[in-house]
Short mmCIF file of C-alpha atoms in Angstrom, two decimals:
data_model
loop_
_atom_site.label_atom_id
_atom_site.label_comp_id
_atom_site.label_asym_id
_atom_site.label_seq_id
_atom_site.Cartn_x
_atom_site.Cartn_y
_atom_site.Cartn_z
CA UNK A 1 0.00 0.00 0.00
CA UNK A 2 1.24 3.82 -0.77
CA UNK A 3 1.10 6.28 2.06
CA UNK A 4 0.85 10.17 1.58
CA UNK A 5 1.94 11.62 4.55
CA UNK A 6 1.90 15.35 3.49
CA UNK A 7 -0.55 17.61 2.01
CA UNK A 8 2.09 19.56 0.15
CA UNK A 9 2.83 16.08 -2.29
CA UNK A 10 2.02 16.85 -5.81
CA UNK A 11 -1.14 14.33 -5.98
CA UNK A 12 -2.83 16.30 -3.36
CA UNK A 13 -2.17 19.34 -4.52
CA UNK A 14 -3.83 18.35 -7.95
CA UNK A 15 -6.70 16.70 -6.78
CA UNK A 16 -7.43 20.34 -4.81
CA UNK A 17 -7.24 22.11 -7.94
CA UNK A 18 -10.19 19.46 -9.23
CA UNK A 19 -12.68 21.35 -6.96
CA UNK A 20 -12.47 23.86 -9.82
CA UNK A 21 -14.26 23.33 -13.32
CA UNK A 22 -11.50 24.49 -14.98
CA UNK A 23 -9.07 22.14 -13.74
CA UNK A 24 -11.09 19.42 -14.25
CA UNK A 25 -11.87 20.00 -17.45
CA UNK A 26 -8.45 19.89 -18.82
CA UNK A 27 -7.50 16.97 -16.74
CA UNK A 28 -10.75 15.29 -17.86
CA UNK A 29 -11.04 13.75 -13.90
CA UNK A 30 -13.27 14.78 -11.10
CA UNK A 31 -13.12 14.07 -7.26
CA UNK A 32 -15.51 12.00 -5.00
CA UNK A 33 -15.85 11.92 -1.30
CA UNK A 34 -17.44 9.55 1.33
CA UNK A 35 -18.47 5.92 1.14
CA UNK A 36 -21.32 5.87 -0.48
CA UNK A 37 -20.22 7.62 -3.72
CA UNK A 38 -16.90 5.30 -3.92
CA UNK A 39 -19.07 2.47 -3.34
CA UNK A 40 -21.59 3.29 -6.59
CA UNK A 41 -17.99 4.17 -8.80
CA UNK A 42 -16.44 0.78 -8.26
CA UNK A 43 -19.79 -1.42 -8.22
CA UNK A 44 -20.77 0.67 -11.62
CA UNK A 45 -17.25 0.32 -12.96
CA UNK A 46 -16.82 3.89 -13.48
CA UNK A 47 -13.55 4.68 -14.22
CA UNK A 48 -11.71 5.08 -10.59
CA UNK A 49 -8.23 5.87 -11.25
CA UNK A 50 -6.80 5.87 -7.42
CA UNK A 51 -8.79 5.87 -4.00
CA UNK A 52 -7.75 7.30 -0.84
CA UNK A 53 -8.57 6.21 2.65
CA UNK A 54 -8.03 7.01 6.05
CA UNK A 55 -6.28 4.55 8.14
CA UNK A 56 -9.14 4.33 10.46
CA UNK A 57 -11.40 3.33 7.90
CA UNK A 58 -12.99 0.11 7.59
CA UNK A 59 -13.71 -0.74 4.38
CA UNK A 60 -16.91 -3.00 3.86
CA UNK A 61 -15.75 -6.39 2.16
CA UNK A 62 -18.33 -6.07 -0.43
CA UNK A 63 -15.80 -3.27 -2.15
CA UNK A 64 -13.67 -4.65 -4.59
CA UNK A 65 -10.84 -2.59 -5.46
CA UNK A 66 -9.55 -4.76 -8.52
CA UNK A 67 -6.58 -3.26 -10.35
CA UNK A 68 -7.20 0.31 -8.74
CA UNK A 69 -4.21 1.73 -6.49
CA UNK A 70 -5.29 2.41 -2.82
CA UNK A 71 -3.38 5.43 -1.29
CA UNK A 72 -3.32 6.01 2.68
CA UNK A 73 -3.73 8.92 4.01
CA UNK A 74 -3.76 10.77 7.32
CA UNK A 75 -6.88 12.76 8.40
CA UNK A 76 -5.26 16.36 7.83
CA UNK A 77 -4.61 15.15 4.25
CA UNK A 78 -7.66 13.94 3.40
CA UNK A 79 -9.20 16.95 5.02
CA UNK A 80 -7.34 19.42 2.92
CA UNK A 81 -8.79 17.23 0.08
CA UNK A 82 -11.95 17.38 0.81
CA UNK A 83 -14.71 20.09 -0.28
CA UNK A 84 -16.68 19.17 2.68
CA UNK A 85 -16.36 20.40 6.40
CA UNK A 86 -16.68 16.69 7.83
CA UNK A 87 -14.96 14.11 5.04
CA UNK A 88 -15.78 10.76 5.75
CA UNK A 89 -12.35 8.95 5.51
CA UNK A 90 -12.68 7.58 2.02
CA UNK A 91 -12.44 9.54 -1.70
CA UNK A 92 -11.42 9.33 -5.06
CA UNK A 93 -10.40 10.50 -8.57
CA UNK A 94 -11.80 9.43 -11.18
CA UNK A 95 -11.86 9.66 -14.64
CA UNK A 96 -14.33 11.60 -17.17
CA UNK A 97 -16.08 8.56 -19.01
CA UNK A 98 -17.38 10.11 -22.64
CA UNK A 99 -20.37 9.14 -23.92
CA UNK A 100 -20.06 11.43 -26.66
CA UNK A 101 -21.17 8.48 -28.98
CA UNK A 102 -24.93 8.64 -27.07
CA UNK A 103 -27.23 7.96 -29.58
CA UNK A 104 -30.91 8.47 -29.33
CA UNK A 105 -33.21 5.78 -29.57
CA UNK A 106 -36.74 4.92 -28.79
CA UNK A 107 -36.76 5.96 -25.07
CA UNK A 108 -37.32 8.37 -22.17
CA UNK A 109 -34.76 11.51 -22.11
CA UNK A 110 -34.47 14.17 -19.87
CA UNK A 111 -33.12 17.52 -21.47
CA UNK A 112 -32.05 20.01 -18.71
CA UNK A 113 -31.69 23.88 -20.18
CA UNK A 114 -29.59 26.15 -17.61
CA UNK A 115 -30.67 24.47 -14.56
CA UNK A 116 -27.90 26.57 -11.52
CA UNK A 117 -28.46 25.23 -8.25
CA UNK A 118 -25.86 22.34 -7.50
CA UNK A 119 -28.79 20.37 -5.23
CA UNK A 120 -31.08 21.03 -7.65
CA UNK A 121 -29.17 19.23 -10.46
CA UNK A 122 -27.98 16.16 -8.35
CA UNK A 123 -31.72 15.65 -7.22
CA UNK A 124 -32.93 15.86 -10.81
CA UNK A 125 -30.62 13.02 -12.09
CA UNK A 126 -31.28 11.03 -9.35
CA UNK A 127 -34.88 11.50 -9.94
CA UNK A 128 -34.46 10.46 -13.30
CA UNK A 129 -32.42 7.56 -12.72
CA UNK A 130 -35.29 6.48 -10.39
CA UNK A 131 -37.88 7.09 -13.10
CA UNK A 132 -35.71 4.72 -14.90
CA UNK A 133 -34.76 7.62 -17.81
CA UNK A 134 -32.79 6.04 -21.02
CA UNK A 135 -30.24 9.25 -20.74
CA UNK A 136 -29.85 12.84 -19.53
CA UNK A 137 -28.73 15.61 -21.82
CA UNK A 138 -27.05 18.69 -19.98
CA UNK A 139 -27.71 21.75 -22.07
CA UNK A 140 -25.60 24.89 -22.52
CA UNK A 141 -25.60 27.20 -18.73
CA UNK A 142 -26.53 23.85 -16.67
CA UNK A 143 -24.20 23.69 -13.69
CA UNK A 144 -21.10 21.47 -14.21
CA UNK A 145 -22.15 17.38 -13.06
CA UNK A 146 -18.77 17.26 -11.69
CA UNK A 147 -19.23 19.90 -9.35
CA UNK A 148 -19.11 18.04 -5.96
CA UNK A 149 -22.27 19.39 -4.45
CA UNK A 150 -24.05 17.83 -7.16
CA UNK A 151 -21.83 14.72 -6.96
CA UNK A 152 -23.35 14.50 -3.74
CA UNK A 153 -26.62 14.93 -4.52
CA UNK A 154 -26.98 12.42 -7.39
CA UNK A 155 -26.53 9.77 -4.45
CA UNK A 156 -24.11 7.61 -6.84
CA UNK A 157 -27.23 8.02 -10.01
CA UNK A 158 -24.58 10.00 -11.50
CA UNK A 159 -22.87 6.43 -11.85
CA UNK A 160 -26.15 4.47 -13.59
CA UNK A 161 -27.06 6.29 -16.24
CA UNK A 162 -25.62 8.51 -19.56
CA UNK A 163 -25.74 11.94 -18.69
CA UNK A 164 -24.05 14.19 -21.32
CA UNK A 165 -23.36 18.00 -22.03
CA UNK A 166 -25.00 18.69 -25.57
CA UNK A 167 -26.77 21.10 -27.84
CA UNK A 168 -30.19 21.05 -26.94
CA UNK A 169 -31.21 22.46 -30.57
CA UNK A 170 -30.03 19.33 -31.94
CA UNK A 171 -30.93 16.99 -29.57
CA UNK A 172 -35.02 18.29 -30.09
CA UNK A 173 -34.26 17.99 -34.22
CA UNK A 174 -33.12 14.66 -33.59
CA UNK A 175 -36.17 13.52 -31.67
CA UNK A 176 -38.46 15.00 -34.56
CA UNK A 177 -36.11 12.77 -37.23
CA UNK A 178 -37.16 9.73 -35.01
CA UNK A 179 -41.19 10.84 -33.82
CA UNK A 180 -39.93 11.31 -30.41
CA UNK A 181 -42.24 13.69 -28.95
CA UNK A 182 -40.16 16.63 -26.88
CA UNK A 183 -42.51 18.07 -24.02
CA UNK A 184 -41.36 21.82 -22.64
CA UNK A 185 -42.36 23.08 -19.22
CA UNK A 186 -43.33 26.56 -18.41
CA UNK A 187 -45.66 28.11 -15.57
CA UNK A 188 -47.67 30.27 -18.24
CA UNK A 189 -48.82 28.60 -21.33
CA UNK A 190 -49.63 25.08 -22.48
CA UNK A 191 -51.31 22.40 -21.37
CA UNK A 192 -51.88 20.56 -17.39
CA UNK A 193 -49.37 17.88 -17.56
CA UNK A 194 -52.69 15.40 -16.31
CA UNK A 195 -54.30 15.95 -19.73
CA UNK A 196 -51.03 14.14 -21.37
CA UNK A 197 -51.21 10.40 -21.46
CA UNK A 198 -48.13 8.55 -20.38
CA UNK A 199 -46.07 7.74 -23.19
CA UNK A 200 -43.49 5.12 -23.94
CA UNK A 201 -41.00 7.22 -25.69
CA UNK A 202 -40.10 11.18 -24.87
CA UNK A 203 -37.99 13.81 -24.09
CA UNK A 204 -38.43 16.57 -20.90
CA UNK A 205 -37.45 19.48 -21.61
CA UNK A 206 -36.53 21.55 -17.18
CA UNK A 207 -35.58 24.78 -17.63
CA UNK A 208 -33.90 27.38 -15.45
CA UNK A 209 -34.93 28.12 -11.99
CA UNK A 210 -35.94 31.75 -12.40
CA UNK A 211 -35.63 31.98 -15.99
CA UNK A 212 -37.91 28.28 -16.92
CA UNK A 213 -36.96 26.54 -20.71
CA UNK A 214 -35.43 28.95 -23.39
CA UNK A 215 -37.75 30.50 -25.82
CA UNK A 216 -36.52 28.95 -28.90
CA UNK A 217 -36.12 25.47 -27.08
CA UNK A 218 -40.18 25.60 -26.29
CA UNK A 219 -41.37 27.02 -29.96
CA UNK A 220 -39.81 23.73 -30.93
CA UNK A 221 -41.42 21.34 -27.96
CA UNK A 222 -44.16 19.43 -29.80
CA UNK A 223 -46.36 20.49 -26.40
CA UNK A 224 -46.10 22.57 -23.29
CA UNK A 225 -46.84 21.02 -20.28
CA UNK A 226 -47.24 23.12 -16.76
CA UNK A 227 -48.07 21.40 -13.30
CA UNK A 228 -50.97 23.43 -11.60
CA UNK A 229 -50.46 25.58 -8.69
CA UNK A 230 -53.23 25.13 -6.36
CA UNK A 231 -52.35 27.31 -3.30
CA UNK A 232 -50.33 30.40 -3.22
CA UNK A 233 -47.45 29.31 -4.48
CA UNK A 234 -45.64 31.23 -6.95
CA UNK A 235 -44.00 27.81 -8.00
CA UNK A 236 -42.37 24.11 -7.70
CA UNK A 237 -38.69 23.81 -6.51
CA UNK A 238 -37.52 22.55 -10.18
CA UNK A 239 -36.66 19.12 -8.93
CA UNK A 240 -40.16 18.55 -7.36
CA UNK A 241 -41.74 19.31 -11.20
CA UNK A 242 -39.37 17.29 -12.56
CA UNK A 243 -40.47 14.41 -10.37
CA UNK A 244 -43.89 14.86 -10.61
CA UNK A 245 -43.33 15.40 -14.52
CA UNK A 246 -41.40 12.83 -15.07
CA UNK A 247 -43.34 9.94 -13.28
CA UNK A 248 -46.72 11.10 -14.94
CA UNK A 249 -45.43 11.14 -18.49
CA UNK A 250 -43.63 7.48 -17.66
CA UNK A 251 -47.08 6.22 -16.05
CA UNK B 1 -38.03 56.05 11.40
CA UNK B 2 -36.06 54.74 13.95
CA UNK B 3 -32.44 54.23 13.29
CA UNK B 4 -29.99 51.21 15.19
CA UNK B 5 -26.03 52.19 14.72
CA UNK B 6 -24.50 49.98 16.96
CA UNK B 7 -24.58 45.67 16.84
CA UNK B 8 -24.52 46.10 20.70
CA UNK B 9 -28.27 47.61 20.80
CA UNK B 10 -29.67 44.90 22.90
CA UNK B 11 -32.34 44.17 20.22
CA UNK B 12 -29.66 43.82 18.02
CA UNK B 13 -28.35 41.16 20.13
CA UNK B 14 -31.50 39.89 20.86
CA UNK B 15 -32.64 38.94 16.83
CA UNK B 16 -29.04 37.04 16.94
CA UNK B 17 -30.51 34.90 19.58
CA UNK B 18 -33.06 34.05 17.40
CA UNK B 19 -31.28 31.60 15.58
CA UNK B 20 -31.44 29.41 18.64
CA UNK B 21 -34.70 27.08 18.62
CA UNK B 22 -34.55 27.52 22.44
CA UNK B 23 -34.78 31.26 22.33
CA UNK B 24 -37.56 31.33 19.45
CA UNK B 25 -39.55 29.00 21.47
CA UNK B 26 -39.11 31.08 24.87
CA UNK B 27 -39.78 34.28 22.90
CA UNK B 28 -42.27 32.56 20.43
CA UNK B 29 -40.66 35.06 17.85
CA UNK B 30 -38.75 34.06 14.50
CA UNK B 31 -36.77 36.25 12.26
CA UNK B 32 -36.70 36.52 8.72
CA UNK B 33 -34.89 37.76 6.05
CA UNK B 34 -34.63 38.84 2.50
CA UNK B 35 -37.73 40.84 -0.14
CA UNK B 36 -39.20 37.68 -1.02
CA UNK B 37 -39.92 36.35 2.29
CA UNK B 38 -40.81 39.98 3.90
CA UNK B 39 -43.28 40.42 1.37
CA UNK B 40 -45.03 37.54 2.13
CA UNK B 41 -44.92 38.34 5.76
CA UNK B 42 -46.55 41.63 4.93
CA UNK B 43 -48.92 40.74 1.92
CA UNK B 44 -50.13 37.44 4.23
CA UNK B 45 -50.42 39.29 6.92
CA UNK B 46 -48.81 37.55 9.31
CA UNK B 47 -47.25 38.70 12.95
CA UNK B 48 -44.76 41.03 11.84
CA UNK B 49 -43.06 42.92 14.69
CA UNK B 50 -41.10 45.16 13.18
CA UNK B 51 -38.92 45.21 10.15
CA UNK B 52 -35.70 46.19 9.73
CA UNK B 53 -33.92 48.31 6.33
CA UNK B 54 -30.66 49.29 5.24
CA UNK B 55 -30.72 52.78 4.07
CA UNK B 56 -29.79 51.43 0.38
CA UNK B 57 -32.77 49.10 0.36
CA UNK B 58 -35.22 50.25 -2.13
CA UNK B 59 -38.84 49.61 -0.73
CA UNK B 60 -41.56 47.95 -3.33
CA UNK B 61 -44.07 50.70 -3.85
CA UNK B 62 -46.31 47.88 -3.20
CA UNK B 63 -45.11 46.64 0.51
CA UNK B 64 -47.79 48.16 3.40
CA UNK B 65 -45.98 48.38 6.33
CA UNK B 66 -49.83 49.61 8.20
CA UNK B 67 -48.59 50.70 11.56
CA UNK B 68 -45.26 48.43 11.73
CA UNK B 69 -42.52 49.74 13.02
CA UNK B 70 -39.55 50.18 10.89
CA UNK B 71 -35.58 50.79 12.03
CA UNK B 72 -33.12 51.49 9.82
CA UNK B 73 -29.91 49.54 10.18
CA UNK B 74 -26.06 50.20 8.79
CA UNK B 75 -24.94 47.29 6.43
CA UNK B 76 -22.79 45.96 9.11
CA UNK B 77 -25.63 45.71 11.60
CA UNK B 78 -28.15 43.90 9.15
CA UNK B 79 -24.75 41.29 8.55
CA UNK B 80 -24.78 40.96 12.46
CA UNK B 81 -28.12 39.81 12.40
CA UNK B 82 -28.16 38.03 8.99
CA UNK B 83 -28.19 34.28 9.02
CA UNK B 84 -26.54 34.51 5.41
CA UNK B 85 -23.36 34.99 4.34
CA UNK B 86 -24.71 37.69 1.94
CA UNK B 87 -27.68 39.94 3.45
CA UNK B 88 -30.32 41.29 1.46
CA UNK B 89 -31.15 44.36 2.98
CA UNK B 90 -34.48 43.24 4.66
CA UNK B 91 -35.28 41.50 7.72
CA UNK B 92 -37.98 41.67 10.25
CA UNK B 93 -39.18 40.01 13.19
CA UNK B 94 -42.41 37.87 13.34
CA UNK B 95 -44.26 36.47 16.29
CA UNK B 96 -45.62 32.89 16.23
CA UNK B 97 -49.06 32.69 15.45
CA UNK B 98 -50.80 30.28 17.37
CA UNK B 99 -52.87 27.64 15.39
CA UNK B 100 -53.68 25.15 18.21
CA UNK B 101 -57.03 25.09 17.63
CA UNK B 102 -56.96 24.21 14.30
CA UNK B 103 -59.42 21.29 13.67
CA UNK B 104 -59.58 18.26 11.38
CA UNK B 105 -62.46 19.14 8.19
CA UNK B 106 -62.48 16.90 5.36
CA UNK B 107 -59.60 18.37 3.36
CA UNK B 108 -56.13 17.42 2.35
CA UNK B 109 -53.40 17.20 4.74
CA UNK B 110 -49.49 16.19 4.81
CA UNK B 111 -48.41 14.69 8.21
CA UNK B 112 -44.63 14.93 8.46
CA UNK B 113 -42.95 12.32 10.83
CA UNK B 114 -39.20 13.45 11.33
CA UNK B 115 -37.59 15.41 8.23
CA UNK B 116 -34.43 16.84 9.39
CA UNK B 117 -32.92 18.36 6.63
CA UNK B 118 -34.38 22.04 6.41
CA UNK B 119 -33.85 22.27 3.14
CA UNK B 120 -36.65 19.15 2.56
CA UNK B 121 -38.65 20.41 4.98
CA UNK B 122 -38.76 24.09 3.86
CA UNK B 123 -39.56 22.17 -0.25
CA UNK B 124 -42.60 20.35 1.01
CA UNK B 125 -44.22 22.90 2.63
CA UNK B 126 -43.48 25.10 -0.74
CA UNK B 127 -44.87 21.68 -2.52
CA UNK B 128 -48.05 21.31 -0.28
CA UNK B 129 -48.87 25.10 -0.66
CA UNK B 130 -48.35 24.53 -4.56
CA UNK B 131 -50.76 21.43 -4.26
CA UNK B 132 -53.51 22.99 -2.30
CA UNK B 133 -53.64 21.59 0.91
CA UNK B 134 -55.32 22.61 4.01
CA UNK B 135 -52.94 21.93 6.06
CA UNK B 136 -49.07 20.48 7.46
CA UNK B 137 -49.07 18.89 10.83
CA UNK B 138 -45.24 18.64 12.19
CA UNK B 139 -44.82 15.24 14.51
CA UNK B 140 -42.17 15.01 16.76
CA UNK B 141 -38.77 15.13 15.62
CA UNK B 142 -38.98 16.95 12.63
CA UNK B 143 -37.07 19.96 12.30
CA UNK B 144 -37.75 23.43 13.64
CA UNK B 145 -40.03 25.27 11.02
CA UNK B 146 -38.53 28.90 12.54
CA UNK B 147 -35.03 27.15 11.20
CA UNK B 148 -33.76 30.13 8.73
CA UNK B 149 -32.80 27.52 6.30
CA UNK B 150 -36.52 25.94 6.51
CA UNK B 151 -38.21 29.83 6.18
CA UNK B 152 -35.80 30.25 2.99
CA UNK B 153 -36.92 26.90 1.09
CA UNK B 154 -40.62 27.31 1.94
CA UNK B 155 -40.10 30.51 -0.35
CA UNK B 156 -43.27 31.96 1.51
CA UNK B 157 -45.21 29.49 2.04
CA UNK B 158 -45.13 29.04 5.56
CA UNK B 159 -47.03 32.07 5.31
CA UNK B 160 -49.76 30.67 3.25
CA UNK B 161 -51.12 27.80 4.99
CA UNK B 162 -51.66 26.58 8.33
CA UNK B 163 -49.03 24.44 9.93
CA UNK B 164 -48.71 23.34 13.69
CA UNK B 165 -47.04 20.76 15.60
CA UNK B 166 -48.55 17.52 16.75
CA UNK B 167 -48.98 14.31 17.60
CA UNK B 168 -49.68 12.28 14.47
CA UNK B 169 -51.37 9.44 16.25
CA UNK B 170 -53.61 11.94 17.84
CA UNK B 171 -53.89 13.18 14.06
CA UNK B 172 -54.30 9.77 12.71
CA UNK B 173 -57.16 8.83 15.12
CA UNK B 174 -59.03 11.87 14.18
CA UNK B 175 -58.57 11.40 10.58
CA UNK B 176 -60.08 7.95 11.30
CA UNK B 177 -62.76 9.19 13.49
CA UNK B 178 -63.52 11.34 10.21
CA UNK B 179 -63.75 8.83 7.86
CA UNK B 180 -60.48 10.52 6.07
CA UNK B 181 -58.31 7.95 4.65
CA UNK B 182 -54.57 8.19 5.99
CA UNK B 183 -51.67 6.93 3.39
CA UNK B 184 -48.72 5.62 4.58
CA UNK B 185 -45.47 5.52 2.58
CA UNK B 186 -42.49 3.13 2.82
CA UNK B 187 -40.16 1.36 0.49
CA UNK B 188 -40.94 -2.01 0.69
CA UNK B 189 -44.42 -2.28 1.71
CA UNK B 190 -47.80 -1.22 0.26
CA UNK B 191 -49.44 -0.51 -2.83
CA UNK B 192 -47.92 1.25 -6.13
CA UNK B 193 -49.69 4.93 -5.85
CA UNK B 194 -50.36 4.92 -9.13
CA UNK B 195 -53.21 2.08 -7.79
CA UNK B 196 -54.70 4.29 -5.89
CA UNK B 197 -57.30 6.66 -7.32
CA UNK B 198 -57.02 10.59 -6.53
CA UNK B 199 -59.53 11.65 -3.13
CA UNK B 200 -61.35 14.47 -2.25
CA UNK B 201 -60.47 14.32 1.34
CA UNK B 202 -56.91 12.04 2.74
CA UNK B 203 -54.11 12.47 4.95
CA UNK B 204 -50.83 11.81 3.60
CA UNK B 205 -47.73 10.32 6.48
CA UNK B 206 -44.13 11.25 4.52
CA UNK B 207 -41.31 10.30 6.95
CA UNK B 208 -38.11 10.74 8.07
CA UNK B 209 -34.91 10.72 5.01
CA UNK B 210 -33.44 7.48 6.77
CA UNK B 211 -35.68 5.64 8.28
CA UNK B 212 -39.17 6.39 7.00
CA UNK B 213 -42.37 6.80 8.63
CA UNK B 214 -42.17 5.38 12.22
CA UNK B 215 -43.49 1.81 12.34
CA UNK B 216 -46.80 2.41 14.90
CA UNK B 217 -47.68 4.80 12.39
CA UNK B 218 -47.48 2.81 9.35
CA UNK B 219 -49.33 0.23 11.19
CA UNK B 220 -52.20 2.58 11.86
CA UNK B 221 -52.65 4.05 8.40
CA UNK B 222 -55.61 2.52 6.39
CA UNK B 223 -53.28 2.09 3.14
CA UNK B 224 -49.35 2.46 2.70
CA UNK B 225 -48.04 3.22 -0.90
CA UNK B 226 -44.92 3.48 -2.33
CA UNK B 227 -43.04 5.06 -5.79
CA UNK B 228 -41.75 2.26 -7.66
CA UNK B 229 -37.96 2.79 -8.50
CA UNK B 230 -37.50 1.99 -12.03
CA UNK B 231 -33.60 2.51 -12.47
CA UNK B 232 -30.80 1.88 -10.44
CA UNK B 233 -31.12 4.98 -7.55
CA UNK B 234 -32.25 3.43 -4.20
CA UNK B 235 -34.53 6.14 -3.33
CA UNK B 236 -35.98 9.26 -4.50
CA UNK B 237 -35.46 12.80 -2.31
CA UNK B 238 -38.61 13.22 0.39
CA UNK B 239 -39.56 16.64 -1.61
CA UNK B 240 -39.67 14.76 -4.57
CA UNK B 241 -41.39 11.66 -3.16
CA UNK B 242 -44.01 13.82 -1.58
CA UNK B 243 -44.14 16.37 -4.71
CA UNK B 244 -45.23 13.03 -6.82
CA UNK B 245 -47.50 11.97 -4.50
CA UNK B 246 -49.53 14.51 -3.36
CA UNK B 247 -49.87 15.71 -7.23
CA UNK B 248 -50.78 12.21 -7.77
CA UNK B 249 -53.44 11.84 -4.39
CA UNK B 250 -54.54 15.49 -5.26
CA UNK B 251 -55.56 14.68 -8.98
#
């Protein structure tokens, strides 16, 4: 087994610059924390390139490392690691998986225009992976997956299904080429999401918290849909409508 | 107007205390802060003690302060008090309005058995306002609705609709008394809600993030009903569980 025994060795200093888009982006790796998320990466074979634990932690024998290199570390390492006030004595890099080659099929799709908040994002792919979505498409001015606030909110979904950054322009022309029909959202016009039947194949189009689907994205939507507000509410937390969305239109 | 220089007024020091459950209990006061949430305060009409401006805050023509009393505050002051990191210029102080005699009509209600993240808790009150309920009933060891990150996720709606503390037996038995049929919901147990046809009049149990609704509960509901996980995700979020499911109850 290695041992890091300072926070000033190369590898940590790297994996601190990964809390930053940037970095992570040209190194085409991200950084997860805690035990759950390691477990999901190695039992979904995502592409763990070195995990780090603390000494002190015991790691359940259903974890199978394989080929991967395990590093030990000391708590003040894996502290300064961490993006979290309370790390949980296990993380890891890992690397970006593309699934550039995602092709569109017959199936359910989630297309996700400028969503912000890191929760919010993390909650809406795991709702989808519950829903049991074919894919998730990340459109231009959604915040980055790899961000680990929504690492932490997918709850390991990140790890069982393709989500990809893509033109949402394209992706609605290609569901037109193949009679997919591409429902938008919006708190104004269209149609109560009840009066929609569920369907077998479709895509979702969630828009921005404050700002809802783009314009141009909803002239193309084949329909609408809203969610009634009842009370006084001005609106839905996004990932709430895209639950209750996405588990009508899936029936 | 009055005017507060100095974050060693005692009232100053008093609204910091506020952030303590203990003290907003003792006091039955709760402080808020920010336009949105002010404005609901005043538009709803609820208990508002006196609200608090920086000079630079620009005042909605439409906010009606009636006889109110308003302080003005430095910048450095209203960051004293602030529970946030970055202060929006408006904050006031509410008393708790008493709704212990609220009584059980045939209506929709959520009963909430132990959320403890304020961030859920503040969604599905935002969730039940947006689905029209009559009313929230907090069982024991859920998490302080005064919490400033519970008032901030409700987005308002704490202002909108009644909710008190209880005991959800004591709830339960009246529902039953009332011929108003109470859902449980689990994992494992139960019936698909998608089974279950929408009703004019139920009570719905959503429970704690971990461990659910509490069993004696569960045992005394007349049906329990679960989301069926299609994908790989072990669970969905409780706002989004109970965002699905009261839209789905609700009709």
């Amino acid at each position: 087994m290695k041992r890091i025994e300072s926070a000033k060795n190369p590898k940590i200093k790297h994996i601190k610059r990964l809390h930053k888009r940037k970095q992570r982006e040209k190194d085409n790796q991200f950084f997860i924390e805690g035990p759950h998320l390691v477990e999901e990466a190695l039992h979904y074979e995502a592409a763990v390139q070195e995990v780090f634990l603390e000494e002190e932690f015991s790691v359940p024998s259903s974890w199978d490392f394989k080929d991967i290199p395990v590093t030990f570390v000391p708590e003040a390492v894996m502290k300064e690691m961490s993006a979290t006030e309370t790390p949980q004595g296990v993380a890891a890099v890992c690397n970006m998986t593309a699934v550039s080659n995602l092709t569109l099929e017959q199936g359910r799709y989630l297309f996700i225009d400028g969503i912000q908040d890191p929760g919010n994002l993390g909650t809406i792919i795991r709702t989808a992976d519950a829903a049991g979505l074919t894919a998730v498409i990340l459109g231009e001015g959604t915040v980055d997956l790899y961000n680990d606030k929504v690492l932490r909110s997918t709850q390991g979904s990140v790890f069982h299904l393709p989500i990809v950054r893509g033109d949402l322009e394209d992706w609605v022309e290609k569901c037109k080429k193949k009679n997919i029909p591409v429902f938008g959202t919006g708190i104004e016009m269209g149609t109560t999401h009840t009066a929609i039947e569920p369907q077998e194949t479709f895509a979702l189009l969630i828009g921005n918290e404050g700002s809802g689907v783009s314009e141009f994205l909803l002239a193309k939507s084949d329909q609408n849909l809203y969610i009634p507000i009842h009370g006084k509410a001005e609106s839905l937390n996004a990932a709430v409508a895209a639950g209750i969305l996405l588990y009508h239109l899936r029936g």
